[in-house]
PDB file of C-alpha atoms and ligand atoms in Angstrom:
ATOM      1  CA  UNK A   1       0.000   0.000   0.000  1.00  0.00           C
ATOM      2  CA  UNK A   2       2.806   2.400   0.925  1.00  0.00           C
ATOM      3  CA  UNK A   3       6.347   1.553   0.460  1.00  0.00           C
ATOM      4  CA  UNK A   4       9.164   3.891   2.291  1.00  0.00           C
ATOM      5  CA  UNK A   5      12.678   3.184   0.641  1.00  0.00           C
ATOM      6  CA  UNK A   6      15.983   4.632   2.252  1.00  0.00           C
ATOM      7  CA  UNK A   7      14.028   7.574   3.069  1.00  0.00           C
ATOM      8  CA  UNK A   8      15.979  10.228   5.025  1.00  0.00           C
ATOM      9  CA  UNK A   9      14.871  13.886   6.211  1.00  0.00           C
ATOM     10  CA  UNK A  10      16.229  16.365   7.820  1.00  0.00           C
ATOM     11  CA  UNK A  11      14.294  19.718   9.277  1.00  0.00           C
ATOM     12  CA  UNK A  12      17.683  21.229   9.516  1.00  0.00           C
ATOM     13  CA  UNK A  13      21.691  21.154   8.529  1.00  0.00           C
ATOM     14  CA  UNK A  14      22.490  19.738  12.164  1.00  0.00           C
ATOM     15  CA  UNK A  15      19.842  17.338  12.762  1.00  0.00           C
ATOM     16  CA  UNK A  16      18.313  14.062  11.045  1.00  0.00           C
ATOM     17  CA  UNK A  17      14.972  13.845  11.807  1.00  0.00           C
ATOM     18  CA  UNK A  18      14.321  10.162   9.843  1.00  0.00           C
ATOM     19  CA  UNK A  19      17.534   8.483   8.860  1.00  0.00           C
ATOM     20  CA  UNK A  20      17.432   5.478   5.685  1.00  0.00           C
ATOM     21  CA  UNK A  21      13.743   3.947   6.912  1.00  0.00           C
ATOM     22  CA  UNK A  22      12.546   1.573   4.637  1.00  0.00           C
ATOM     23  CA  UNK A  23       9.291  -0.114   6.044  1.00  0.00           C
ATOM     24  CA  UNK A  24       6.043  -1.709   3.834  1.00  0.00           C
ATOM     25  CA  UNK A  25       3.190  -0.723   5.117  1.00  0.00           C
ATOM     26  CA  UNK A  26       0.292  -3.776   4.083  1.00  0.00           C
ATOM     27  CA  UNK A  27      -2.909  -3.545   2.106  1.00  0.00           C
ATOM     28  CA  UNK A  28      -5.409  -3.882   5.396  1.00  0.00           C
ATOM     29  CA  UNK A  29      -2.850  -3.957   7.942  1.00  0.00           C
ATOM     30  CA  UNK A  30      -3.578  -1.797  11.624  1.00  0.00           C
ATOM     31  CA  UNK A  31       0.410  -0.480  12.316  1.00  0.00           C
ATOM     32  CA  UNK A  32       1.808   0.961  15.888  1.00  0.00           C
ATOM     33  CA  UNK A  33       4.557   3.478  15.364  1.00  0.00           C
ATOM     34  CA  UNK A  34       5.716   3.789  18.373  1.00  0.00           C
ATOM     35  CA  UNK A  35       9.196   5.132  19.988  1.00  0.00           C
ATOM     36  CA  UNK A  36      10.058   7.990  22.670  1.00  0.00           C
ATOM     37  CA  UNK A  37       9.088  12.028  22.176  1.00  0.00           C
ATOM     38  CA  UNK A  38      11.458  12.905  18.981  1.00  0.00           C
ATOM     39  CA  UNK A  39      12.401   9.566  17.430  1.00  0.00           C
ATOM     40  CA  UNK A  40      10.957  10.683  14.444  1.00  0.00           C
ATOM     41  CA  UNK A  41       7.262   9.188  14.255  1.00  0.00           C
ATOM     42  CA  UNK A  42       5.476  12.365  13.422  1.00  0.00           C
ATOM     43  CA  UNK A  43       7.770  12.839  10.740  1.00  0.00           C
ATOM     44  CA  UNK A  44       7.479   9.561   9.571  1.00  0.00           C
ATOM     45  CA  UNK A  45       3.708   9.998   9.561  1.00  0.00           C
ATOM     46  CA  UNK A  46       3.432  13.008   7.524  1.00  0.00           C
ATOM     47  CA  UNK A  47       5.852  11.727   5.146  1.00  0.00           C
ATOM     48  CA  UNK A  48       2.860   8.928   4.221  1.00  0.00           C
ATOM     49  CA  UNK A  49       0.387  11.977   2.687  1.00  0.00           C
ATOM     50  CA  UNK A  50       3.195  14.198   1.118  1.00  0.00           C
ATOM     51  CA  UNK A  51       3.169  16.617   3.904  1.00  0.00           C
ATOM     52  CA  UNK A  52       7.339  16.530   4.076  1.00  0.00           C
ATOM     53  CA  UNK A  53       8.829  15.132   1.184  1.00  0.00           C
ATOM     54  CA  UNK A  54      12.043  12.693   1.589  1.00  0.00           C
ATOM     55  CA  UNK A  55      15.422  14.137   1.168  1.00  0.00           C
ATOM     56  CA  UNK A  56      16.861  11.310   0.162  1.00  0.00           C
ATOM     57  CA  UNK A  57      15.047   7.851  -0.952  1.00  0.00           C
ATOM     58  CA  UNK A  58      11.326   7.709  -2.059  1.00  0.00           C
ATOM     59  CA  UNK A  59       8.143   7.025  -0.649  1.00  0.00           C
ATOM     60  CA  UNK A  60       5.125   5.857  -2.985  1.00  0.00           C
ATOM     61  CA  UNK A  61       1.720   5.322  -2.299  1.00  0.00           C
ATOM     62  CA  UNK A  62      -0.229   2.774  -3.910  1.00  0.00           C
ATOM     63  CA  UNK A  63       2.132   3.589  -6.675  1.00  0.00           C
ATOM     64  CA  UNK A  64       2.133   7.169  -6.244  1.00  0.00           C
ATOM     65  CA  UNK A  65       5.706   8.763  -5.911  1.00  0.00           C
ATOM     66  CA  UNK A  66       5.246  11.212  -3.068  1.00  0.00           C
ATOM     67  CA  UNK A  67       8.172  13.586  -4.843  1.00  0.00           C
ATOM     68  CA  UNK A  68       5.481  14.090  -7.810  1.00  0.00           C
ATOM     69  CA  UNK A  69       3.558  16.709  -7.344  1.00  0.00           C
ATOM     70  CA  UNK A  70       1.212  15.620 -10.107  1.00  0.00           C
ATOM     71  CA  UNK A  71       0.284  12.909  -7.179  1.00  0.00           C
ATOM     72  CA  UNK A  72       0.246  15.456  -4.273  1.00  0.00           C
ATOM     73  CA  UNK A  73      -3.530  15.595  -4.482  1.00  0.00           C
ATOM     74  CA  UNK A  74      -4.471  11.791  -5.258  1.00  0.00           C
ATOM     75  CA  UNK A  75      -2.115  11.041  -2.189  1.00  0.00           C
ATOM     76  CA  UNK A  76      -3.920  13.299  -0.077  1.00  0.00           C
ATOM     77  CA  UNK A  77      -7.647  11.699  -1.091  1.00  0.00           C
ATOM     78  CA  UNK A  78      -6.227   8.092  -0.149  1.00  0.00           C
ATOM     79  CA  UNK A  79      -4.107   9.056   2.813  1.00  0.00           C
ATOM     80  CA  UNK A  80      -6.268  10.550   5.521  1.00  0.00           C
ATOM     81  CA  UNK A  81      -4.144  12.194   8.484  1.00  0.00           C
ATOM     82  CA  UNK A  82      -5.541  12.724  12.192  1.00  0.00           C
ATOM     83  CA  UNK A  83      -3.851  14.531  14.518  1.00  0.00           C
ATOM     84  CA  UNK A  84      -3.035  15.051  18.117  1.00  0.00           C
ATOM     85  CA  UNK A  85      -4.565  18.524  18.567  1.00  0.00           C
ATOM     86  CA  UNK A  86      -8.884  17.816  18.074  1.00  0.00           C
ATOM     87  CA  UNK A  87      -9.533  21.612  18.199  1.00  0.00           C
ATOM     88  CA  UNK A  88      -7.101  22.216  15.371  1.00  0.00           C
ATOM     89  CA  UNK A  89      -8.686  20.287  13.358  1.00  0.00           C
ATOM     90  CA  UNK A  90     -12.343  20.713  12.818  1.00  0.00           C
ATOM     91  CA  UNK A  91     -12.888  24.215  10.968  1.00  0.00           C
ATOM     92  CA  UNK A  92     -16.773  24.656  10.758  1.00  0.00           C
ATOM     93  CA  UNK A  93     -19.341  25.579  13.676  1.00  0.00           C
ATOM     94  CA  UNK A  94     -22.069  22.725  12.369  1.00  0.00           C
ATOM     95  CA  UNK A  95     -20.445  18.987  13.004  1.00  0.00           C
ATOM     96  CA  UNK A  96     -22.163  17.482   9.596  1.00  0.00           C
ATOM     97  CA  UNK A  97     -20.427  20.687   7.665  1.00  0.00           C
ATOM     98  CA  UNK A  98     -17.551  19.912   8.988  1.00  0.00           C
ATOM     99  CA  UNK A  99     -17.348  16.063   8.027  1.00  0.00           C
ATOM    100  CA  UNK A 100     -18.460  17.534   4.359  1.00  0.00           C
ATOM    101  CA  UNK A 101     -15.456  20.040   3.990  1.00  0.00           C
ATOM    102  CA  UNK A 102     -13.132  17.759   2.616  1.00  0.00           C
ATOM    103  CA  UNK A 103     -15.660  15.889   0.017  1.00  0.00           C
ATOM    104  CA  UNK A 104     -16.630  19.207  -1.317  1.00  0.00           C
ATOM    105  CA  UNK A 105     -13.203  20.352  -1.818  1.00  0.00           C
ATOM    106  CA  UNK A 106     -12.426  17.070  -3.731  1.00  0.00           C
ATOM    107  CA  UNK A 107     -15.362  18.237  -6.171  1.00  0.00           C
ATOM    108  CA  UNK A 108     -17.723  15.252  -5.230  1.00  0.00           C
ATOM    109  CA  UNK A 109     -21.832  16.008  -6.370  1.00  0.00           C
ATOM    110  CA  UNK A 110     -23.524  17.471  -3.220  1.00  0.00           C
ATOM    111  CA  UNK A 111     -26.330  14.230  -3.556  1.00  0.00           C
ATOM    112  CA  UNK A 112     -23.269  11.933  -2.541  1.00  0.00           C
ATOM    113  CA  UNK A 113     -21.426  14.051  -0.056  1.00  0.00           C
ATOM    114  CA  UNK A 114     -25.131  13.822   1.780  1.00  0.00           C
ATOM    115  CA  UNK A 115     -24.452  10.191   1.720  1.00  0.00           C
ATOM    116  CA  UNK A 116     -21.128   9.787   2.126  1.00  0.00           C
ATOM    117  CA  UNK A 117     -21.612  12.853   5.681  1.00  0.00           C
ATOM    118  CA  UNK A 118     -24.274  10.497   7.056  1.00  0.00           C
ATOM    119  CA  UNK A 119     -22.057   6.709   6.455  1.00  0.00           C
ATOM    120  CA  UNK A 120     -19.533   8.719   7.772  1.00  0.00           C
ATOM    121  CA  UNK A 121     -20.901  10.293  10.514  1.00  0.00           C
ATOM    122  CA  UNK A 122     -22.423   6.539  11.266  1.00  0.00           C
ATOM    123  CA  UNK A 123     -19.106   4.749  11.223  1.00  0.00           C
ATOM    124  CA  UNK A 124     -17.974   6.765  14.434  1.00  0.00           C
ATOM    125  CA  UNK A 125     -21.135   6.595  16.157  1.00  0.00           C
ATOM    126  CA  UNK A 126     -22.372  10.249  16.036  1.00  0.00           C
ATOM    127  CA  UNK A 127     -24.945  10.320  13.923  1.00  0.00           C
ATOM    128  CA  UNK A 128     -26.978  12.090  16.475  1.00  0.00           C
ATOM    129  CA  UNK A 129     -24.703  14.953  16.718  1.00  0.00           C
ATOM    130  CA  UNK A 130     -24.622  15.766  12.717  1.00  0.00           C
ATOM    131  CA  UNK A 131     -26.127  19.440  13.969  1.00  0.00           C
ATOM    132  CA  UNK A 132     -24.449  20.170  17.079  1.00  0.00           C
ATOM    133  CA  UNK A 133     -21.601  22.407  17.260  1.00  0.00           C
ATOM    134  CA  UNK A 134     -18.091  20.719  17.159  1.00  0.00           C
ATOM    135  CA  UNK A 135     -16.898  22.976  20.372  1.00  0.00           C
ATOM    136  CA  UNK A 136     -19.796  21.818  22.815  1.00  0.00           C
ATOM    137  CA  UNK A 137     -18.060  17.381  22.155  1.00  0.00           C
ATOM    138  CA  UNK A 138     -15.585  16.466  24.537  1.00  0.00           C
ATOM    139  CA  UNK A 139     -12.133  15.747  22.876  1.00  0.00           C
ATOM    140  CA  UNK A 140     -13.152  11.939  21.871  1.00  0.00           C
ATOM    141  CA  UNK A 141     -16.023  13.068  20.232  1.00  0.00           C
ATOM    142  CA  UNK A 142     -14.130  15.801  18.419  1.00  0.00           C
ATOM    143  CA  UNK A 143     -11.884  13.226  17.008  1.00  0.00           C
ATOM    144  CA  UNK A 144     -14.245  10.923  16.443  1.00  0.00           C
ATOM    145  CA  UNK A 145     -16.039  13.827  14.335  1.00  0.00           C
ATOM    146  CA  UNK A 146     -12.234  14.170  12.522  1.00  0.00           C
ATOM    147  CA  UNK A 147     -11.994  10.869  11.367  1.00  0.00           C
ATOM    148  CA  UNK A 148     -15.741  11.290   9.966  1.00  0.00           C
ATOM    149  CA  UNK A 149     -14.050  13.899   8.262  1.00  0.00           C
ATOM    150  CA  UNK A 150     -11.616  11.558   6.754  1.00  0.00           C
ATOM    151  CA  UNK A 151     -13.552   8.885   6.105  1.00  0.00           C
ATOM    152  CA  UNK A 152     -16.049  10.929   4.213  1.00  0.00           C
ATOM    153  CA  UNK A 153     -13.263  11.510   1.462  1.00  0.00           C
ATOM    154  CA  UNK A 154     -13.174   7.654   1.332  1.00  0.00           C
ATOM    155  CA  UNK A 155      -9.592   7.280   1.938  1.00  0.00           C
ATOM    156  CA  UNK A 156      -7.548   3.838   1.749  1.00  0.00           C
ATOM    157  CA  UNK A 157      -5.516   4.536   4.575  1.00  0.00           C
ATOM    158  CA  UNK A 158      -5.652   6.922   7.783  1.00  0.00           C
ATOM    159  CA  UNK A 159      -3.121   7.538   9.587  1.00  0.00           C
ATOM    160  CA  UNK A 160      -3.496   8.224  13.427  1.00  0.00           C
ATOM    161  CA  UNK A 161      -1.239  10.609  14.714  1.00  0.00           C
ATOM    162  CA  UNK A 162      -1.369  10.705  18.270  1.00  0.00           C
ATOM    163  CA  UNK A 163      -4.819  11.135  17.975  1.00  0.00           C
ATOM    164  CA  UNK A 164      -5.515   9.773  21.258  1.00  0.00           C
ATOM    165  CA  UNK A 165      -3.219  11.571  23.202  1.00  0.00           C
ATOM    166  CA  UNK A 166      -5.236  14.304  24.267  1.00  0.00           C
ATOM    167  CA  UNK A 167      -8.026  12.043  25.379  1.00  0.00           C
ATOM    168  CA  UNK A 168      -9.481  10.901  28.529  1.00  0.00           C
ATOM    169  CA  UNK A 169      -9.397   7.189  29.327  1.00  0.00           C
ATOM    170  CA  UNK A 170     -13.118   6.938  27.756  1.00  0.00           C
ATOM    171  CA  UNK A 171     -12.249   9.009  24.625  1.00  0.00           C
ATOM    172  CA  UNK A 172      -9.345   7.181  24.108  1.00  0.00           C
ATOM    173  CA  UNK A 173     -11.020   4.094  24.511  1.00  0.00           C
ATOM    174  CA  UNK A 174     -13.990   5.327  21.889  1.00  0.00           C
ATOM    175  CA  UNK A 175     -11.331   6.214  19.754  1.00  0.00           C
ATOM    176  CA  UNK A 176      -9.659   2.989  19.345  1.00  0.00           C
ATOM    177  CA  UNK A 177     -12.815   0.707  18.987  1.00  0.00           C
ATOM    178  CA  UNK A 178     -13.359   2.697  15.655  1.00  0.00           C
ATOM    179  CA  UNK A 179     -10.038   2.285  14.842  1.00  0.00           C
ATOM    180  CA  UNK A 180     -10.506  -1.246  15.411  1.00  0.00           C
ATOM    181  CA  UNK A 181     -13.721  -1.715  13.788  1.00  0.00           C
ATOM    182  CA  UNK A 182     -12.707   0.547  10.543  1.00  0.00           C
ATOM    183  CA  UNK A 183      -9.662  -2.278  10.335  1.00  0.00           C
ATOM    184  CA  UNK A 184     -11.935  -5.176  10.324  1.00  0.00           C
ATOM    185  CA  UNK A 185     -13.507  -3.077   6.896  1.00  0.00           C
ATOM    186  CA  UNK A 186     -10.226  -3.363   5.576  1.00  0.00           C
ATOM    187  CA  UNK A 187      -9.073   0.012   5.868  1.00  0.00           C
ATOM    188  CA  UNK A 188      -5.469  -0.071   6.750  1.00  0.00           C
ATOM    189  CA  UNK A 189      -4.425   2.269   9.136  1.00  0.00           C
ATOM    190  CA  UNK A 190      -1.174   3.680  10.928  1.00  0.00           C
ATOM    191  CA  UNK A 191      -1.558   4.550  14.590  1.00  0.00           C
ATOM    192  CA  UNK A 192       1.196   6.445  15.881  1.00  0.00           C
ATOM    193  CA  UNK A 193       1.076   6.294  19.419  1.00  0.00           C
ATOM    194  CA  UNK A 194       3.053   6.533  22.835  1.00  0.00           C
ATOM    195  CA  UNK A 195       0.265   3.818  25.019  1.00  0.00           C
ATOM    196  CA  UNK A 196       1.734   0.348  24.578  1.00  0.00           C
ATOM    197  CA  UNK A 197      -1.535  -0.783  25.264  1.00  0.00           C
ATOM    198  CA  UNK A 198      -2.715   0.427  21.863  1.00  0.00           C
ATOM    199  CA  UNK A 199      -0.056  -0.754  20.167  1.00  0.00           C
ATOM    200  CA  UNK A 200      -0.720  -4.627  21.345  1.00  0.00           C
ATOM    201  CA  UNK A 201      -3.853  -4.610  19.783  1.00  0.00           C
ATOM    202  CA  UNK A 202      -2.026  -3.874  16.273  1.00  0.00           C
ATOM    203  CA  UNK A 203      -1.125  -6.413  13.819  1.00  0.00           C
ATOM    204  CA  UNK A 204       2.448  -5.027  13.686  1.00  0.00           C
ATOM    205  CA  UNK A 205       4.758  -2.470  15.468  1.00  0.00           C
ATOM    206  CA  UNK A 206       7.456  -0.192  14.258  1.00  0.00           C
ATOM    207  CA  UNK A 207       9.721   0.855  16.772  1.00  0.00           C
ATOM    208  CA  UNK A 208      11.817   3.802  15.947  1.00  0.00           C
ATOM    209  CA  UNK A 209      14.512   5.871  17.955  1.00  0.00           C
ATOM    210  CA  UNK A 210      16.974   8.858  16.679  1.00  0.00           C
ATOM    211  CA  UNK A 211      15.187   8.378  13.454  1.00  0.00           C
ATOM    212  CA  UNK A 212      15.913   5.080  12.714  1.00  0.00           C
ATOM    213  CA  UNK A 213      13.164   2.462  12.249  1.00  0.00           C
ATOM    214  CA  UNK A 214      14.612  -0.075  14.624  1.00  0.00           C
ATOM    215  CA  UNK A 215      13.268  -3.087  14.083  1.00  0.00           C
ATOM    216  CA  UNK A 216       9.230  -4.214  12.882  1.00  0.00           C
ATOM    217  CA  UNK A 217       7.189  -7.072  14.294  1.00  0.00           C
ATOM    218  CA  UNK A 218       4.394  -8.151  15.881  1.00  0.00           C
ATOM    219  CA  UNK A 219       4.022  -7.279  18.613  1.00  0.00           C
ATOM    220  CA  UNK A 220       4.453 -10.584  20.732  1.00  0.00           C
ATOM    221  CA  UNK A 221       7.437 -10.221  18.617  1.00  0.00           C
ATOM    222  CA  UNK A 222       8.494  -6.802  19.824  1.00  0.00           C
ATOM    223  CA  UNK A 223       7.529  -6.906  23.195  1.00  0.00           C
ATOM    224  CA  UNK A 224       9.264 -10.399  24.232  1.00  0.00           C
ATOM    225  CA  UNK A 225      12.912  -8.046  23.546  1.00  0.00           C
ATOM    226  CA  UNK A 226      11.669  -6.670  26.991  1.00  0.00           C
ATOM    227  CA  UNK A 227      15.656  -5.113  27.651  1.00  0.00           C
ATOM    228  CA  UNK A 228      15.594  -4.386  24.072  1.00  0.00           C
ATOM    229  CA  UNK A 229      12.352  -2.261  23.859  1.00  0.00           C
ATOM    230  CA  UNK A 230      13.687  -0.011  27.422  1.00  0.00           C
ATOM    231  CA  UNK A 231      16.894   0.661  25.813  1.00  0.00           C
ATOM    232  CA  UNK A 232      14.953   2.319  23.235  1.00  0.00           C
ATOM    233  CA  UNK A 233      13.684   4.177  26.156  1.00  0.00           C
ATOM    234  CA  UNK A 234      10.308   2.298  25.996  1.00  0.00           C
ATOM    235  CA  UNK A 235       8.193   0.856  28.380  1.00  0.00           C
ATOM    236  CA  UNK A 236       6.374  -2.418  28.078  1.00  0.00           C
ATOM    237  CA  UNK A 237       2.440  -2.707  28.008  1.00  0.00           C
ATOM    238  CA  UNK A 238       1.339  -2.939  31.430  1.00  0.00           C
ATOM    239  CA  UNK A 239       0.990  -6.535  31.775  1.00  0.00           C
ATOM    240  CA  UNK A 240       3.896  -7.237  30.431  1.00  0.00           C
ATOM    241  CA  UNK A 241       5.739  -5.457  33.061  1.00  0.00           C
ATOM    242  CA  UNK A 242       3.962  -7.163  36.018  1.00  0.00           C
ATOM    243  CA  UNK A 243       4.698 -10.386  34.382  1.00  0.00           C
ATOM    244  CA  UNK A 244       8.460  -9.683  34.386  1.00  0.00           C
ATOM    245  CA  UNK A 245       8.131  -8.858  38.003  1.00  0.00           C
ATOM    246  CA  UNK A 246       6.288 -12.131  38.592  1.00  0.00           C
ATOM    247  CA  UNK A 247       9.120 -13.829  36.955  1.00  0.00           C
ATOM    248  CA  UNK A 248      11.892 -12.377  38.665  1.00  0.00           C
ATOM    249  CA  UNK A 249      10.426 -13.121  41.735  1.00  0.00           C
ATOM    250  CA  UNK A 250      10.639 -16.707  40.982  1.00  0.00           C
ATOM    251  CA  UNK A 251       6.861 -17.357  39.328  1.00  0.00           C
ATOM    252  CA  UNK A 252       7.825 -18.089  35.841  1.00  0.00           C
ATOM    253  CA  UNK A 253       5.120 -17.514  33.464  1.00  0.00           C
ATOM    254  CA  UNK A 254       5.257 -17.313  29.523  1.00  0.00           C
ATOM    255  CA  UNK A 255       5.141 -13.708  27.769  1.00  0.00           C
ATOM    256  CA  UNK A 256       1.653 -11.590  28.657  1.00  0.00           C
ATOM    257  CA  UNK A 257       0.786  -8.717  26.746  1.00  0.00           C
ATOM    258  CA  UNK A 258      -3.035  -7.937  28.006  1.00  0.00           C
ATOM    259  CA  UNK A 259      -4.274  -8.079  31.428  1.00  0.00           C
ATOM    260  CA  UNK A 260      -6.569 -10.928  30.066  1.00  0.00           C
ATOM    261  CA  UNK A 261      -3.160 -13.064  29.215  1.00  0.00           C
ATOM    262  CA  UNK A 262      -1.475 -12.632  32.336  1.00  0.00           C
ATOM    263  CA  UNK A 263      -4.557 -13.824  34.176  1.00  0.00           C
ATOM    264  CA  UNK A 264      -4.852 -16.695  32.253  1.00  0.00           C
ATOM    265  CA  UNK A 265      -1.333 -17.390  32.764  1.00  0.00           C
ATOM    266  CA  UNK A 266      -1.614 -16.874  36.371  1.00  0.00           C
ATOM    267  CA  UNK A 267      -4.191 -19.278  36.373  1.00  0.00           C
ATOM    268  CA  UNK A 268      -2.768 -22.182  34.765  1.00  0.00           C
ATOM    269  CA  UNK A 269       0.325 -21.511  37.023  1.00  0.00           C
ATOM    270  CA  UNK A 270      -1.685 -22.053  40.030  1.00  0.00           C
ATOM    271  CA  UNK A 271      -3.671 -24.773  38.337  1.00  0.00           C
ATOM    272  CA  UNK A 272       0.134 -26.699  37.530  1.00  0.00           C
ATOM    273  CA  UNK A 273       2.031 -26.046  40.781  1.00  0.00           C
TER     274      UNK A 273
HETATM  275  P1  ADP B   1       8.178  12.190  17.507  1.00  0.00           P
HETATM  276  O1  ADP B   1       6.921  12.280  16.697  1.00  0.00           O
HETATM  277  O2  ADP B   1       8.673  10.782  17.668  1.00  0.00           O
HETATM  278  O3  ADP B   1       8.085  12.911  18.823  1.00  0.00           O
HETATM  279  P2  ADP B   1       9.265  14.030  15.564  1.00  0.00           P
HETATM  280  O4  ADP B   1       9.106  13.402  14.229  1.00  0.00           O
HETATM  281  O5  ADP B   1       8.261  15.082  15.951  1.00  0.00           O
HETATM  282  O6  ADP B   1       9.347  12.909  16.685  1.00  0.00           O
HETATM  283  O7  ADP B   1      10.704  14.696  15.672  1.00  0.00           O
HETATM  284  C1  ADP B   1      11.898  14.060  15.203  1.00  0.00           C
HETATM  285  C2  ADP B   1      13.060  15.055  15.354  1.00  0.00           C
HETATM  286  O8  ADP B   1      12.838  16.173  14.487  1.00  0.00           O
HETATM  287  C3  ADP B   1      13.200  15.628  16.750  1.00  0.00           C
HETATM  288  O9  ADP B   1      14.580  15.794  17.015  1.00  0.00           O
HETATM  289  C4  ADP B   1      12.512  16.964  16.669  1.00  0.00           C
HETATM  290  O10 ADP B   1      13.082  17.882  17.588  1.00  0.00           O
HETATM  291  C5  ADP B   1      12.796  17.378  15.227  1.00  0.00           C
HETATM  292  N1  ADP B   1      11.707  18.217  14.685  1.00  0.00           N
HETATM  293  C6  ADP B   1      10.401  17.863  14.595  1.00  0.00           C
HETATM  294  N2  ADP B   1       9.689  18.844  14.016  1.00  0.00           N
HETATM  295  C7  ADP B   1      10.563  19.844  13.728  1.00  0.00           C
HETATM  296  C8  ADP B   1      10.449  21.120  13.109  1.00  0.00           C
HETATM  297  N3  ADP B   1       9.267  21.559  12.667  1.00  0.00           N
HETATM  298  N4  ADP B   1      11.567  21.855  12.982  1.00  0.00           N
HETATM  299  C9  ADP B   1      12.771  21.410  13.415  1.00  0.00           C
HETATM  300  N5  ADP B   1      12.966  20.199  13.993  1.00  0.00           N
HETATM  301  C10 ADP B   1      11.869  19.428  14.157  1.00  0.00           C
END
């Protein structure tokens, strides 16, 4: 779907920002990006919709070279971007006019941007709010209303960028079950994020530090190199960390990623000793 090769970028003389990443991002596939503040993920993201352009080696989506800018726009329409920031992003007063700002700036017949508001407005649950005024939602709802936004320009890919960050624990949580469920339609999606716990529901996870894409797994894979991942200046999903404690303190139980797994595990433990 989108291919990075060698791509390099720096924001200025001194400093490399993303250093020769070359990562395949799958048809369908739900992606963590994760790594500590300034290992380059944001920069990685926007490099996906031709926001920063590589200065060295090529990114192409679905067989659109970002450095075209004959493509610039078709990127755009198949690359939706979410960011951190929900108030920065919606830019009408009427929630349904917002969701139809980007369809009617790609030029689509006002009969099907009607449609495509309402499925949008649908697949995040907030159908009911189509009139209300984006500034009365809480944050989750304000991002839920910004991927409506992207969804209603039919993209094949969004990209999350932090977009939960700003959330409380039930916004975030709101969040992510769309993300989830828009997956399962077989939109792929990126989800740069800095909560381990989202990243373990992913199918894979790209850890980057110092602008280098470290290594790519899933993320059993990735989070098994427990030393590994905190000398990239990570920490593990929750579970996994009180299963590593567990361990050291003589209970040896197998790799736990959810609090689900490690109960299970504990369970059988008990059930074997
Ligand atoms: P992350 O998203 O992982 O926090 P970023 O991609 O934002 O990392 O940043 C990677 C590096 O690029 C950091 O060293 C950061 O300070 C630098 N950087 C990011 N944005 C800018 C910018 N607009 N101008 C100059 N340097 C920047």
């Amino acid at each position: 779907m989108i291919t990075l090769e060698h791509v390099t970028y720096h924001y200025d003389a001194e400093n490399v920002a993303l250093c020769d990443v070359s990562l395949t991002i799958e048809r369908g596939e739900l992606l963590a990006v994760v790594g500590h503040n300034g290992s380059g993920k944001s920069t990685l993201a926007k490099h996906l919709n031709a926001l920063l352009l590589p200065d060295a080696g090529c990114v192409t989506v679905m067989g659109m070279d970002t450095r075209d800018e004959a493509n610039t726009l078709g990127i755009r329409q198949k690359v939706g971007m979410v960011f951190q920031n929900p108030d920065n992003q919606l830019v009408t007063t009427v929630v349904e006019e917002d969701v139809a700002f980007g369809p009617e700036n790609m030029g689509v017949p006002s009969a099907q941007i009607r449609e495509r508001v309402d499925a949008a407005l649908a697949s995040v649950g907030m159908e009911t709010f189509a009139k209300s005024a984006p500034h009365m939602l809480s944050g989750g709802q304000k991002q839920r209303i910004a991927i409506a936004g992207m969804l209603a320009m039919q993209p094949a890919v969004l990209v999350l960028d932090e977009a939960t960050a700003m959330l409380d624990p039930k916004g975030r949580r709101d969040v992510l079950a769309i993300v989830q469920d828009l997956h399962r339609q077989g939109i792929t999606v990126v989800m740069i994020t800095q909560y381990m716990e989202e990243a373990v529901l992913c199918d894979r996870v790209a850890l980057m530090d110092g602008g280098r894409l470290i290594c790519v797994g899933t993320p059993r894979e990735v989070f098994s190199r427990g030393e590994f991942v905190r000398e990239h200046g990570l920490a593990l999903p929750a579970a996994a960390q009180l299963r590593d404690k567990l361990a050291a303190g003589g209970m040896e139980l197998p790799v736990c990623l959810t609090s689900e797994e490690l109960a299970d595990a504990i369970c059988q433990y008990k059930s074997v000793v």
